[in-house]
Structures are given as C-alpha cells and as structure tokens.
mmCIF file of C-alpha atoms in Angstrom:
data_model
loop_
_atom_site.group_PDB
_atom_site.id
_atom_site.type_symbol
_atom_site.label_atom_id
_atom_site.label_comp_id
_atom_site.label_asym_id
_atom_site.label_seq_id
_atom_site.Cartn_x
_atom_site.Cartn_y
_atom_site.Cartn_z
ATOM 1 C CA UNK A 271 0.000 0.000 0.000
ATOM 2 C CA UNK A 272 1.051 3.640 -0.483
ATOM 3 C CA UNK A 273 1.991 5.844 2.479
ATOM 4 C CA UNK A 274 -1.408 7.597 2.247
ATOM 5 C CA UNK A 275 -3.226 4.277 2.679
ATOM 6 C CA UNK A 276 -0.894 3.263 5.537
ATOM 7 C CA UNK A 277 -1.678 6.604 7.183
ATOM 8 C CA UNK A 278 -5.395 5.999 6.835
ATOM 9 C CA UNK A 279 -5.342 2.416 8.096
ATOM 10 C CA UNK A 280 -3.133 3.193 11.101
ATOM 11 C CA UNK A 281 -4.817 6.545 11.764
ATOM 12 C CA UNK A 282 -1.388 8.239 11.917
ATOM 13 C CA UNK A 283 -0.597 11.388 9.851
ATOM 14 C CA UNK A 284 1.736 10.960 6.852
ATOM 15 C CA UNK A 285 4.167 13.517 8.366
ATOM 16 C CA UNK A 286 4.427 11.390 11.528
ATOM 17 C CA UNK A 287 5.079 8.239 9.484
ATOM 18 C CA UNK A 288 7.855 10.101 7.612
ATOM 19 C CA UNK A 289 9.337 11.155 10.946
ATOM 20 C CA UNK A 290 9.381 7.524 12.153
ATOM 21 C CA UNK A 291 11.017 6.469 8.853
ATOM 22 C CA UNK A 292 13.733 9.141 9.284
ATOM 23 C CA UNK A 293 14.268 8.118 12.922
ATOM 24 C CA UNK A 294 14.653 4.474 11.896
ATOM 25 C CA UNK A 295 11.641 3.309 13.927
ATOM 26 C CA UNK A 296 9.951 2.033 10.780
ATOM 27 C CA UNK A 297 11.899 0.126 8.105
ATOM 28 C CA UNK A 298 11.801 1.710 4.624
ATOM 29 C CA UNK A 299 9.093 0.550 2.196
ATOM 30 C CA UNK A 300 9.652 -1.246 -1.102
ATOM 31 C CA UNK A 301 10.696 1.501 -3.613
ATOM 32 C CA UNK A 302 8.168 1.945 -6.462
ATOM 33 C CA UNK A 303 9.798 5.002 -8.028
ATOM 34 C CA UNK A 304 12.263 7.711 -7.025
ATOM 35 C CA UNK A 305 9.650 9.299 -4.723
ATOM 36 C CA UNK A 306 7.210 6.513 -3.900
ATOM 37 C CA UNK A 307 7.372 3.326 -1.879
ATOM 38 C CA UNK A 308 5.017 0.516 -1.008
ATOM 39 C CA UNK A 309 4.303 -0.559 2.568
ATOM 40 C CA UNK A 310 2.999 -3.881 3.846
ATOM 41 C CA UNK A 311 1.230 -5.449 6.794
ATOM 42 C CA UNK A 312 4.433 -5.487 8.868
ATOM 43 C CA UNK A 313 4.649 -1.687 8.536
ATOM 44 C CA UNK A 314 1.057 -1.303 9.702
ATOM 45 C CA UNK A 315 1.712 -3.580 12.641
ATOM 46 C CA UNK A 316 4.928 -1.818 13.658
ATOM 47 C CA UNK A 317 3.190 1.547 13.344
ATOM 48 C CA UNK A 318 0.411 0.405 15.682
ATOM 49 C CA UNK A 319 3.029 -0.823 18.158
ATOM 50 C CA UNK A 320 4.843 2.540 18.076
ATOM 51 C CA UNK A 321 1.574 4.471 18.567
ATOM 52 C CA UNK A 322 0.549 2.266 21.500
ATOM 53 C CA UNK A 323 3.925 2.778 23.196
ATOM 54 C CA UNK A 324 3.772 6.561 22.579
ATOM 55 C CA UNK A 325 0.139 7.180 23.485
ATOM 56 C CA UNK A 326 -0.669 4.595 26.098
ATOM 57 C CA UNK A 327 2.773 3.780 27.500
ATOM 58 C CA UNK A 328 4.004 7.392 27.162
ATOM 59 C CA UNK A 329 7.385 5.940 26.172
ATOM 60 C CA UNK A 330 9.836 8.482 24.632
ATOM 61 C CA UNK A 331 10.874 7.951 20.976
ATOM 62 C CA UNK A 332 14.532 7.205 21.819
ATOM 63 C CA UNK A 333 13.431 4.504 24.255
ATOM 64 C CA UNK A 334 11.058 3.014 21.654
ATOM 65 C CA UNK A 335 13.953 2.754 19.214
ATOM 66 C CA UNK A 336 15.963 0.740 21.772
ATOM 67 C CA UNK A 337 12.983 -1.542 22.451
ATOM 68 C CA UNK A 338 12.347 -2.136 18.721
ATOM 69 C CA UNK A 339 16.055 -2.854 18.106
ATOM 70 C CA UNK A 340 15.924 -5.449 20.885
ATOM 71 C CA UNK A 341 12.760 -7.040 19.428
ATOM 72 C CA UNK A 342 14.462 -7.237 16.025
ATOM 73 C CA UNK A 343 17.707 -8.696 17.424
ATOM 74 C CA UNK A 344 17.149 -12.432 16.931
ATOM 75 C CA UNK A 345 20.202 -13.305 19.013
ATOM 76 C CA UNK A 346 18.687 -11.772 22.149
ATOM 77 C CA UNK A 347 17.084 -14.135 24.652
ATOM 78 C CA UNK A 348 13.794 -13.394 26.388
ATOM 79 C CA UNK A 349 15.342 -12.413 29.740
ATOM 80 C CA UNK A 350 17.719 -9.905 28.127
ATOM 81 C CA UNK A 351 14.922 -8.570 25.943
ATOM 82 C CA UNK A 352 12.662 -7.898 28.916
ATOM 83 C CA UNK A 353 15.602 -6.275 30.716
ATOM 84 C CA UNK A 354 16.283 -4.047 27.693
ATOM 85 C CA UNK A 355 12.621 -3.044 27.493
ATOM 86 C CA UNK A 356 12.497 -2.221 31.207
ATOM 87 C CA UNK A 357 15.764 -0.304 31.045
ATOM 88 C CA UNK A 358 14.481 1.703 28.066
ATOM 89 C CA UNK A 359 11.337 2.616 30.016
ATOM 90 C CA UNK A 360 13.488 4.335 32.608
ATOM 91 C CA UNK A 361 13.270 6.507 34.614
ATOM 92 C CA UNK A 362 16.910 7.482 34.111
ATOM 93 C CA UNK A 363 17.720 9.171 37.393
ATOM 94 C CA UNK A 364 21.233 9.558 38.733
ATOM 95 C CA UNK A 365 21.024 8.877 42.494
ATOM 96 C CA UNK A 366 22.753 11.758 44.337
ATOM 97 C CA UNK A 367 26.133 10.742 45.753
ATOM 98 C CA UNK A 368 26.591 10.824 49.546
ATOM 99 C CA UNK A 369 22.957 11.647 50.289
ATOM 100 C CA UNK A 370 22.143 9.979 53.618
ATOM 101 C CA UNK A 371 18.383 9.715 52.819
ATOM 102 C CA UNK A 372 19.117 7.907 49.552
ATOM 103 C CA UNK A 373 21.592 5.656 51.345
ATOM 104 C CA UNK A 374 19.048 4.721 54.063
ATOM 105 C CA UNK A 375 16.273 4.096 51.524
ATOM 106 C CA UNK A 376 18.648 2.044 49.359
ATOM 107 C CA UNK A 377 19.515 -0.137 52.358
ATOM 108 C CA UNK A 378 15.810 -0.582 53.162
ATOM 109 C CA UNK A 379 15.119 -1.707 49.583
ATOM 110 C CA UNK A 380 18.088 -4.055 49.551
ATOM 111 C CA UNK A 381 16.995 -5.584 52.859
ATOM 112 C CA UNK A 382 13.498 -6.136 51.409
ATOM 113 C CA UNK A 383 14.887 -7.686 48.203
ATOM 114 C CA UNK A 384 17.189 -9.906 50.282
ATOM 115 C CA UNK A 385 14.288 -11.057 52.430
ATOM 116 C CA UNK A 386 12.195 -11.770 49.319
ATOM 117 C CA UNK A 387 15.126 -13.519 47.658
ATOM 118 C CA UNK A 388 14.560 -11.624 44.406
ATOM 119 C CA UNK A 389 17.372 -11.807 41.833
ATOM 120 C CA UNK A 390 17.495 -8.238 40.503
ATOM 121 C CA UNK A 391 20.133 -5.713 39.511
ATOM 122 C CA UNK A 392 20.785 -2.948 42.030
ATOM 123 C CA UNK A 393 21.419 -0.585 39.092
ATOM 124 C CA UNK A 394 18.098 -1.134 37.314
ATOM 125 C CA UNK A 395 15.888 1.929 36.748
ATOM 126 C CA UNK A 396 13.097 0.247 38.747
ATOM 127 C CA UNK A 397 15.409 -0.021 41.774
ATOM 128 C CA UNK A 398 16.242 3.698 41.569
ATOM 129 C CA UNK A 399 12.559 4.552 41.011
ATOM 130 C CA UNK A 400 11.619 2.702 44.188
ATOM 131 C CA UNK A 401 14.394 4.311 46.257
ATOM 132 C CA UNK A 402 13.448 7.775 44.955
ATOM 133 C CA UNK A 403 9.787 7.322 45.946
ATOM 134 C CA UNK A 404 10.779 6.118 49.435
ATOM 135 C CA UNK A 405 13.103 9.141 49.883
ATOM 136 C CA UNK A 406 10.307 11.509 48.802
ATOM 137 C CA UNK A 407 7.798 9.905 51.194
ATOM 138 C CA UNK A 408 10.258 10.092 54.099
ATOM 139 C CA UNK A 409 11.064 13.755 53.410
ATOM 140 C CA UNK A 410 7.332 14.509 53.460
ATOM 141 C CA UNK A 411 7.079 12.971 56.904
ATOM 142 C CA UNK A 412 5.552 9.717 55.620
ATOM 143 C CA UNK A 413 8.251 7.089 56.071
ATOM 144 C CA UNK A 414 7.332 3.773 54.410
ATOM 145 C CA UNK A 415 7.428 0.870 56.775
ATOM 146 C CA UNK A 416 8.679 -2.563 55.840
ATOM 147 C CA UNK A 417 5.236 -4.158 56.293
ATOM 148 C CA UNK A 418 3.802 -1.730 53.702
ATOM 149 C CA UNK A 419 6.530 -2.488 51.210
ATOM 150 C CA UNK A 420 6.060 -6.235 51.770
ATOM 151 C CA UNK A 421 2.359 -5.803 50.996
ATOM 152 C CA UNK A 422 3.068 -4.090 47.651
ATOM 153 C CA UNK A 423 5.853 -6.565 46.887
ATOM 154 C CA UNK A 424 3.442 -9.449 47.468
ATOM 155 C CA UNK A 425 0.897 -7.992 45.037
ATOM 156 C CA UNK A 426 3.671 -7.307 42.494
ATOM 157 C CA UNK A 427 5.060 -10.830 42.817
ATOM 158 C CA UNK A 428 1.631 -12.335 42.288
ATOM 159 C CA UNK A 429 1.042 -10.256 39.144
ATOM 160 C CA UNK A 430 4.536 -10.913 37.757
ATOM 161 C CA UNK A 431 4.213 -14.708 38.123
ATOM 162 C CA UNK A 432 1.098 -14.495 35.985
ATOM 163 C CA UNK A 433 2.592 -12.056 33.463
ATOM 164 C CA UNK A 434 6.085 -13.296 32.761
ATOM 165 C CA UNK A 435 5.179 -16.960 32.357
ATOM 166 C CA UNK A 436 2.751 -15.900 29.620
ATOM 167 C CA UNK A 437 4.572 -16.133 26.285
ATOM 168 C CA UNK A 438 2.218 -16.635 23.362
ATOM 169 C CA UNK A 439 2.762 -19.371 20.789
ATOM 170 C CA UNK A 440 4.012 -18.474 17.337
ATOM 171 C CA UNK A 441 7.147 -17.105 15.663
ATOM 172 C CA UNK A 442 9.778 -15.516 17.970
ATOM 173 C CA UNK A 443 9.223 -11.981 16.625
ATOM 174 C CA UNK A 444 5.510 -12.096 17.447
ATOM 175 C CA UNK A 445 6.074 -13.687 20.845
ATOM 176 C CA UNK A 446 8.698 -11.201 22.048
ATOM 177 C CA UNK A 447 6.676 -8.292 20.717
ATOM 178 C CA UNK A 448 3.674 -9.548 22.671
ATOM 179 C CA UNK A 449 5.706 -9.901 25.880
ATOM 180 C CA UNK A 450 7.093 -6.355 25.605
ATOM 181 C CA UNK A 451 3.693 -4.898 24.761
ATOM 182 C CA UNK A 452 2.034 -6.661 27.673
ATOM 183 C CA UNK A 453 4.776 -5.511 30.076
ATOM 184 C CA UNK A 454 4.318 -1.873 29.066
ATOM 185 C CA UNK A 455 0.568 -1.703 28.423
ATOM 186 C CA UNK A 456 -0.560 -3.497 31.557
ATOM 187 C CA UNK A 457 1.019 -0.693 33.620
ATOM 188 C CA UNK A 458 -1.820 1.741 32.784
ATOM 189 C CA UNK A 459 -4.320 -1.122 33.275
ATOM 190 C CA UNK A 460 -2.986 -1.678 36.799
ATOM 191 C CA UNK A 461 -2.761 2.031 37.681
ATOM 192 C CA UNK A 462 -6.236 2.746 36.299
ATOM 193 C CA UNK A 463 -7.806 -0.146 38.215
ATOM 194 C CA UNK A 464 -6.018 0.961 41.413
ATOM 195 C CA UNK A 465 -7.448 4.475 41.009
ATOM 196 C CA UNK A 466 -10.939 3.124 40.301
ATOM 197 C CA UNK A 467 -10.677 0.793 43.311
ATOM 198 C CA UNK A 468 -9.621 3.775 45.456
ATOM 199 C CA UNK A 469 -12.579 5.785 44.204
ATOM 200 C CA UNK A 470 -14.919 2.937 45.106
ATOM 201 C CA UNK A 471 -13.420 2.375 48.575
ATOM 202 C CA UNK A 472 -13.384 6.132 49.200
ATOM 203 C CA UNK A 473 -17.076 6.395 48.189
ATOM 204 C CA UNK A 474 -17.905 3.644 50.685
ATOM 205 C CA UNK A 475 -15.822 5.057 53.561
ATOM 206 C CA UNK A 476 -16.077 8.814 53.068
ATOM 207 C CA UNK A 477 -18.830 9.354 50.507
ATOM 208 C CA UNK A 478 -21.560 11.748 51.445
ATOM 209 C CA UNK A 479 -20.864 11.733 55.158
ATOM 210 C CA UNK A 480 -17.695 13.678 55.918
ATOM 211 C CA UNK B 124 14.142 32.411 56.875
ATOM 212 C CA UNK B 125 15.174 34.260 53.697
ATOM 213 C CA UNK B 126 14.524 32.811 50.247
ATOM 214 C CA UNK B 127 18.211 31.804 49.964
ATOM 215 C CA UNK B 128 17.958 29.725 53.142
ATOM 216 C CA UNK B 129 14.645 28.180 51.975
ATOM 217 C CA UNK B 130 16.354 27.290 48.704
ATOM 218 C CA UNK B 131 19.225 25.622 50.573
ATOM 219 C CA UNK B 132 17.040 23.670 52.976
ATOM 220 C CA UNK B 133 14.620 22.421 50.301
ATOM 221 C CA UNK B 134 17.416 21.922 47.737
ATOM 222 C CA UNK B 135 15.396 23.874 45.145
ATOM 223 C CA UNK B 136 16.944 26.796 43.165
ATOM 224 C CA UNK B 137 15.799 30.333 44.102
ATOM 225 C CA UNK B 138 14.573 30.897 40.523
ATOM 226 C CA UNK B 139 12.318 27.834 40.807
ATOM 227 C CA UNK B 140 10.916 29.060 44.146
ATOM 228 C CA UNK B 141 10.167 32.431 42.522
ATOM 229 C CA UNK B 142 8.397 30.623 39.697
ATOM 230 C CA UNK B 143 6.213 28.705 42.174
ATOM 231 C CA UNK B 144 5.424 31.990 43.980
ATOM 232 C CA UNK B 145 4.379 33.630 40.687
ATOM 233 C CA UNK B 146 2.277 30.585 39.753
ATOM 234 C CA UNK B 147 0.535 30.670 43.124
ATOM 235 C CA UNK B 148 1.755 27.222 44.169
ATOM 236 C CA UNK B 149 3.537 28.710 47.202
ATOM 237 C CA UNK B 150 1.873 31.390 49.347
ATOM 238 C CA UNK B 151 3.849 34.675 49.594
ATOM 239 C CA UNK B 152 6.268 35.106 52.506
ATOM 240 C CA UNK B 153 5.995 37.696 55.299
ATOM 241 C CA UNK B 154 7.304 40.992 53.779
ATOM 242 C CA UNK B 155 10.471 42.281 55.484
ATOM 243 C CA UNK B 156 11.135 45.163 53.092
ATOM 244 C CA UNK B 157 10.105 46.204 49.602
ATOM 245 C CA UNK B 158 12.267 43.435 48.093
ATOM 246 C CA UNK B 159 12.628 40.845 50.825
ATOM 247 C CA UNK B 160 10.324 38.399 52.542
ATOM 248 C CA UNK B 161 10.611 35.817 55.255
ATOM 249 C CA UNK B 162 9.519 32.201 54.822
ATOM 250 C CA UNK B 163 8.570 29.646 57.439
ATOM 251 C CA UNK B 164 8.286 25.915 58.011
ATOM 252 C CA UNK B 165 4.987 25.721 56.102
ATOM 253 C CA UNK B 166 6.748 27.072 52.989
ATOM 254 C CA UNK B 167 9.495 24.485 53.321
ATOM 255 C CA UNK B 168 6.925 21.747 53.719
ATOM 256 C CA UNK B 169 4.829 22.901 50.746
ATOM 257 C CA UNK B 170 7.970 23.187 48.636
ATOM 258 C CA UNK B 171 8.927 19.599 49.450
ATOM 259 C CA UNK B 172 5.413 18.474 48.531
ATOM 260 C CA UNK B 173 5.589 20.285 45.157
ATOM 261 C CA UNK B 174 9.010 18.782 44.396
ATOM 262 C CA UNK B 175 7.840 15.269 45.261
ATOM 263 C CA UNK B 176 4.801 15.619 42.998
ATOM 264 C CA UNK B 177 6.948 17.035 40.160
ATOM 265 C CA UNK B 178 9.921 14.684 40.415
ATOM 266 C CA UNK B 179 8.496 11.430 41.672
ATOM 267 C CA UNK B 180 4.852 11.706 40.627
ATOM 268 C CA UNK B 181 5.701 13.513 37.351
ATOM 269 C CA UNK B 182 2.569 15.598 37.912
ATOM 270 C CA UNK B 183 2.317 18.730 35.677
ATOM 271 C CA UNK B 184 2.387 22.157 37.409
ATOM 272 C CA UNK B 185 -1.227 23.025 36.480
ATOM 273 C CA UNK B 186 -2.433 19.745 38.011
ATOM 274 C CA UNK B 187 -0.383 20.394 41.177
ATOM 275 C CA UNK B 188 -2.084 23.771 41.555
ATOM 276 C CA UNK B 189 -5.521 22.089 41.452
ATOM 277 C CA UNK B 190 -4.403 19.494 44.013
ATOM 278 C CA UNK B 191 -2.984 22.164 46.374
ATOM 279 C CA UNK B 192 -6.147 24.279 46.044
ATOM 280 C CA UNK B 193 -8.192 21.225 47.025
ATOM 281 C CA UNK B 194 -5.919 20.509 50.025
ATOM 282 C CA UNK B 195 -6.304 24.134 51.142
ATOM 283 C CA UNK B 196 -10.082 24.154 50.694
ATOM 284 C CA UNK B 197 -11.281 23.334 54.209
ATOM 285 C CA UNK B 198 -14.863 22.842 53.031
ATOM 286 C CA UNK B 199 -13.912 19.878 50.846
ATOM 287 C CA UNK B 200 -14.527 16.398 52.249
ATOM 288 C CA UNK B 201 -12.036 13.553 51.914
ATOM 289 C CA UNK B 202 -13.914 11.753 49.124
ATOM 290 C CA UNK B 203 -14.119 14.900 46.958
ATOM 291 C CA UNK B 204 -10.495 15.717 47.719
ATOM 292 C CA UNK B 205 -9.293 12.303 46.559
ATOM 293 C CA UNK B 206 -11.467 12.638 43.465
ATOM 294 C CA UNK B 207 -9.978 16.063 42.720
ATOM 295 C CA UNK B 208 -6.453 14.725 43.152
ATOM 296 C CA UNK B 209 -7.151 11.767 40.859
ATOM 297 C CA UNK B 210 -8.833 13.964 38.273
ATOM 298 C CA UNK B 211 -5.858 16.355 38.321
ATOM 299 C CA UNK B 212 -3.486 13.445 37.705
ATOM 300 C CA UNK B 213 -5.229 12.757 34.424
ATOM 301 C CA UNK B 214 -4.654 11.544 31.800
ATOM 302 C CA UNK B 215 -6.993 13.965 30.032
ATOM 303 C CA UNK B 216 -7.892 12.047 26.903
ATOM 304 C CA UNK B 217 -10.986 12.735 24.842
ATOM 305 C CA UNK B 218 -12.381 9.316 23.817
ATOM 306 C CA UNK B 219 -12.978 9.348 20.040
ATOM 307 C CA UNK B 220 -16.682 9.550 19.171
ATOM 308 C CA UNK B 221 -18.220 6.614 17.275
ATOM 309 C CA UNK B 222 -15.113 4.442 17.436
ATOM 310 C CA UNK B 223 -16.330 0.831 17.626
ATOM 311 C CA UNK B 224 -13.137 -0.384 19.396
ATOM 312 C CA UNK B 225 -13.573 2.240 22.126
ATOM 313 C CA UNK B 226 -17.229 1.334 22.429
ATOM 314 C CA UNK B 227 -16.506 -2.390 22.814
ATOM 315 C CA UNK B 228 -13.725 -1.767 25.351
ATOM 316 C CA UNK B 229 -15.952 0.648 27.269
ATOM 317 C CA UNK B 230 -18.679 -1.989 27.480
ATOM 318 C CA UNK B 231 -16.146 -4.563 28.690
ATOM 319 C CA UNK B 232 -14.965 -2.194 31.441
ATOM 320 C CA UNK B 233 -18.531 -1.330 32.466
ATOM 321 C CA UNK B 234 -19.421 -5.030 32.626
ATOM 322 C CA UNK B 235 -16.389 -5.641 34.857
ATOM 323 C CA UNK B 236 -17.232 -2.688 37.121
ATOM 324 C CA UNK B 237 -20.832 -3.877 37.333
ATOM 325 C CA UNK B 238 -19.726 -7.389 38.259
ATOM 326 C CA UNK B 239 -17.369 -5.978 40.911
ATOM 327 C CA UNK B 240 -20.063 -3.612 42.165
ATOM 328 C CA UNK B 241 -17.649 -0.670 42.208
ATOM 329 C CA UNK B 242 -19.205 2.788 42.596
ATOM 330 C CA UNK B 243 -17.143 4.865 40.164
ATOM 331 C CA UNK B 244 -17.743 7.622 37.635
ATOM 332 C CA UNK B 245 -17.763 6.544 34.009
ATOM 333 C CA UNK B 246 -16.189 9.922 33.130
ATOM 334 C CA UNK B 247 -13.170 9.660 35.442
ATOM 335 C CA UNK B 248 -9.717 9.850 33.825
ATOM 336 C CA UNK B 249 -8.901 6.399 35.253
ATOM 337 C CA UNK B 250 -11.888 4.914 33.395
ATOM 338 C CA UNK B 251 -10.693 6.452 30.105
ATOM 339 C CA UNK B 252 -7.111 5.347 30.830
ATOM 340 C CA UNK B 253 -8.258 1.751 31.260
ATOM 341 C CA UNK B 254 -10.407 1.783 28.114
ATOM 342 C CA UNK B 255 -7.532 3.315 26.104
ATOM 343 C CA UNK B 256 -5.105 0.589 27.222
ATOM 344 C CA UNK B 257 -7.614 -2.154 26.360
ATOM 345 C CA UNK B 258 -8.185 -0.637 22.892
ATOM 346 C CA UNK B 259 -4.417 -0.471 22.288
ATOM 347 C CA UNK B 260 -3.919 -4.094 23.376
ATOM 348 C CA UNK B 261 -6.766 -5.285 21.147
ATOM 349 C CA UNK B 262 -5.426 -3.382 18.117
ATOM 350 C CA UNK B 263 -2.043 -5.041 18.659
ATOM 351 C CA UNK B 264 -3.694 -8.446 18.507
ATOM 352 C CA UNK B 265 -3.609 -8.942 22.293
ATOM 353 C CA UNK B 266 -7.219 -8.694 23.429
ATOM 354 C CA UNK B 267 -7.533 -8.607 27.218
ATOM 355 C CA UNK B 268 -9.775 -11.290 28.576
ATOM 356 C CA UNK B 269 -12.152 -10.774 31.464
ATOM 357 C CA UNK B 270 -10.274 -13.229 33.700
ATOM 358 C CA UNK B 271 -7.106 -11.125 33.278
ATOM 359 C CA UNK B 272 -8.896 -7.912 34.137
ATOM 360 C CA UNK B 273 -10.485 -9.566 37.180
ATOM 361 C CA UNK B 274 -7.034 -10.616 38.351
ATOM 362 C CA UNK B 275 -5.707 -7.025 38.166
ATOM 363 C CA UNK B 276 -8.904 -5.662 39.684
ATOM 364 C CA UNK B 277 -8.539 -8.063 42.608
ATOM 365 C CA UNK B 278 -4.972 -6.884 43.282
ATOM 366 C CA UNK B 279 -6.086 -3.243 42.946
ATOM 367 C CA UNK B 280 -9.023 -3.740 45.303
ATOM 368 C CA UNK B 281 -6.790 -5.364 47.904
ATOM 369 C CA UNK B 282 -4.297 -2.461 47.749
ATOM 370 C CA UNK B 283 -7.006 0.213 47.789
ATOM 371 C CA UNK B 284 -8.704 -1.222 50.907
ATOM 372 C CA UNK B 285 -5.369 -0.888 52.675
ATOM 373 C CA UNK B 286 -4.597 2.573 51.275
ATOM 374 C CA UNK B 287 -7.806 4.526 51.496
ATOM 375 C CA UNK B 288 -8.700 3.468 55.030
ATOM 376 C CA UNK B 289 -5.348 4.870 56.143
ATOM 377 C CA UNK B 290 -5.851 8.477 57.234
ATOM 378 C CA UNK B 291 -3.243 9.670 59.705
ATOM 379 C CA UNK B 292 -4.177 11.393 62.960
ATOM 380 C CA UNK B 293 -3.638 15.122 63.322
ATOM 381 C CA UNK B 294 -5.030 18.373 61.908
ATOM 382 C CA UNK B 295 -7.134 18.121 58.718
ATOM 383 C CA UNK B 296 -4.523 19.898 56.532
ATOM 384 C CA UNK B 297 -1.827 17.363 57.476
ATOM 385 C CA UNK B 298 -4.165 14.391 57.117
ATOM 386 C CA UNK B 299 -5.490 15.287 53.664
ATOM 387 C CA UNK B 300 -2.004 16.172 52.466
ATOM 388 C CA UNK B 301 -0.795 12.767 53.621
ATOM 389 C CA UNK B 302 -3.649 10.969 51.843
ATOM 390 C CA UNK B 303 -2.976 12.777 48.551
ATOM 391 C CA UNK B 304 0.769 12.214 48.795
ATOM 392 C CA UNK B 305 0.333 8.527 49.510
ATOM 393 C CA UNK B 306 -2.127 8.137 46.604
ATOM 394 C CA UNK B 307 0.330 9.697 44.159
ATOM 395 C CA UNK B 308 3.674 8.469 45.502
ATOM 396 C CA UNK B 309 2.709 4.840 45.981
ATOM 397 C CA UNK B 310 2.119 4.591 42.212
ATOM 398 C CA UNK B 311 5.870 4.545 41.463
ATOM 399 C CA UNK B 312 6.366 2.197 44.443
ATOM 400 C CA UNK B 313 3.882 -0.255 42.922
ATOM 401 C CA UNK B 314 5.205 0.063 39.350
ATOM 402 C CA UNK B 315 8.824 -0.274 40.489
ATOM 403 C CA UNK B 316 8.083 -3.375 42.554
ATOM 404 C CA UNK B 317 6.130 -4.908 39.643
ATOM 405 C CA UNK B 318 9.118 -4.363 37.335
ATOM 406 C CA UNK B 319 11.548 -5.793 39.911
ATOM 407 C CA UNK B 320 9.252 -8.784 40.445
ATOM 408 C CA UNK B 321 9.127 -9.313 36.665
ATOM 409 C CA UNK B 322 12.921 -9.182 36.482
ATOM 410 C CA UNK B 323 13.164 -11.798 39.220
ATOM 411 C CA UNK B 324 10.562 -14.128 37.669
ATOM 412 C CA UNK B 325 12.151 -13.663 34.243
ATOM 413 C CA UNK B 326 15.612 -14.530 35.670
ATOM 414 C CA UNK B 327 14.146 -17.724 37.129
ATOM 415 C CA UNK B 328 12.209 -18.770 34.022
ATOM 416 C CA UNK B 329 14.406 -17.532 31.167
ATOM 417 C CA UNK B 330 17.728 -16.569 32.745
ATOM 418 C CA UNK B 331 20.839 -18.067 31.221
ATOM 419 C CA UNK B 332 19.042 -20.841 29.385
ATOM 420 C CA UNK B 333 17.156 -19.403 26.431
#
C-alpha cells in the first residue's frame, strides 16, 4: 500500500510516518519510483506498536527505538529482551552521591529484596525509582514501613508470576513483541484499576458523610 | 528564613521558588522590606510536597495547583479531595466519538465494574485510561480477557482497601495532604516493585538458558 493508505489504516498522519522512517523506527518501504514506496502489513503492525507505546505507554521515541532494536535482534534471549525493554522505560535518574536519605532508603530496599530472595540488579531503573519514591515519602514525613513495602511486593510478585510466564505461541518476533507490549501496556491497566478501586473504597468510607 | 535559606534547605533553586510563587503554588512570605520576605516551616513543607509531585509523581504544574487548592479548601470532604487529586493526575484524553473499538472496550470495562459492584464515575480519567489501554492491546492483537482484568482488579481492590482506610491522625490539613501524597507516591512504588518482580521471575524462568 502507499503511504497515504498506511496513514489511513493506522490513523497516523503521513508527516508522523515520515518522521518515524527518518528516525529508523519504521523500516523503509519497497521503492516503487524515485519518490514513492510501497508498505505492507508489517509496517502497519509496527506503526500500531509505536503508537501504542507513545500514546498509552508514554514511552519516549529514543526509548522506543531501543525496544524495537531489541525485538528485532534475533540473538537476544527473552530475559535480556525484557531487561532491555524495562531499562528503556526508565526513569533514568542519577542517584545523588553521599545523600544519607538515599543511602538509608537504598539499604531498606536491599533488605526487602534480600528477604524476598529476588534476583534483581541494584542498578536497574526500577530499583532507583523505588528508592526515589521512598526518599520523597520520608522527606514529606511519611516514612514507608517494611510491612507496607512487603504488601506491595506481594501484590507485584503475584502479578509478575502471571505475566512473565505468559509467552504466546508463534514465531519468535511475534512472541517477544507480545511480551514487551504486555509488560508496558498493563502498567496503565494496573494504575487505572487501582485508582478506580480507590474511588470505590473512598465512596464507601467517606462518601456523602464527611 | 530568607529565600536563599529556603532554597538551601529544600534543595530547590531560588529561581524555581520564585516561579512557584508567581504561579501561586507557594503562598507569599511575610514581607520584610520592599524586596525581601521571610519564609517559614509551612513554605518548606509545601515546597517539598511540590518537588515530590513534580519529580516522583511527574505531575504537571497546572495539576499540582488544582491538588494544592483542594488541600487548602477546608470545606472539601475527603472523598471529593481524593477525586480532585485523581482527576488532576489525568490523563486527560478525549475518547474518540463513534469508534467501535472504544465502544466495545468501554462496554467490557462497564461489565467488569458492574460485576465488581464498584461505585465509580464513568467519566473519570482512570476509566478512560483503562479503556484506552484495552483498545491499544486489542489493536495489537492482544485482546484482554475478562479473567485477566479480574485478576488485576482483585490486586487493585486489595491495595485500595489498605490505602484509602489509612488516614493519619492530626489536623485536617496534614491528614489530607498525607492521603494525597500517599495516593500519588505509591504509584511509582507499585510500578517499580512490579518491574523488579518481573525481572526476578524472568531470571528464574528464562535466565541463562534461552
């Protein structure tokens, strides 16, 4: 199909498709003439993946490029691929050196991970994200206690067991794409359901009578 | 304290503090002269709250202003305050009119909410966020099934029961601030722990042998 048809089917403006082509997020089409190219189903599919990561996952373009490169790298195993996708998601925060609050929170997280027996990298963005949130809560006079963190860790563990073991049948490219998509796009599902659950509990406890 | 001391204690540049003053996020200090003012503990505390929402919660400035106005509005009950905070967090997406995928996903979500018996607004940003994610997953060939959504809803319900019932003792202003902070800042805690749990499960299932 021509770029105009691709634009229509994916509901993405032609200028945006050209931007993704320039940025290397989409592979070039089959050349038809000096100025025209033909695009296939795999372009449509990749375009939908990019739009979902941008709009729903709010993943930056540079991070999407790293995720797509990992999906396309046939030599990469599933564990490394998931790690690459998570690393690309960020956040990329440099923990401040010699900050006693960061040090204390880091030790609390490491103690929790040790107790849980989780095999994870201390340098992963998720580790830093967790430490940063704990530091912020403490500085606002709301120190997290270990029982709280264990409660969240238990819920997370339960979800992850369900999520990671799920690898769909089919060719490797489709399977790894599905795993990455599910990892990213179930984050808004989880956050949205948590907010809706809070609204419901709040209506029951506080609604109309405080 | 002078603005320079406030800047040092909160670790926020003077120019940023001046920006928050202009935007009405921080109340003005006590005037000392035509060009100087004195700031107190409540400024330091508010500044730390703003920074936590910006840096950890990634909440936009306009949304923070709405949240702070709600915290400061003594006539607002806890349920409305939580609703205001959640609404401010967004995302503010306009669902496309007459899109059959959005319609189907919306019906799926409403069926789930009906089954769960949750009292929530169909127009809340969290509802739209959930529908958007389901549409994106379906378009990528990964339709969510009801059992999956129930699983996430169960985890969310369990966390929310724990979270919303928790209102610390003390003056109203401190209590509502704490509730809002916990609502926002436990999102990165939950996401970070989910990613760490995934890394651990992935290491066990795929690590070194795929």
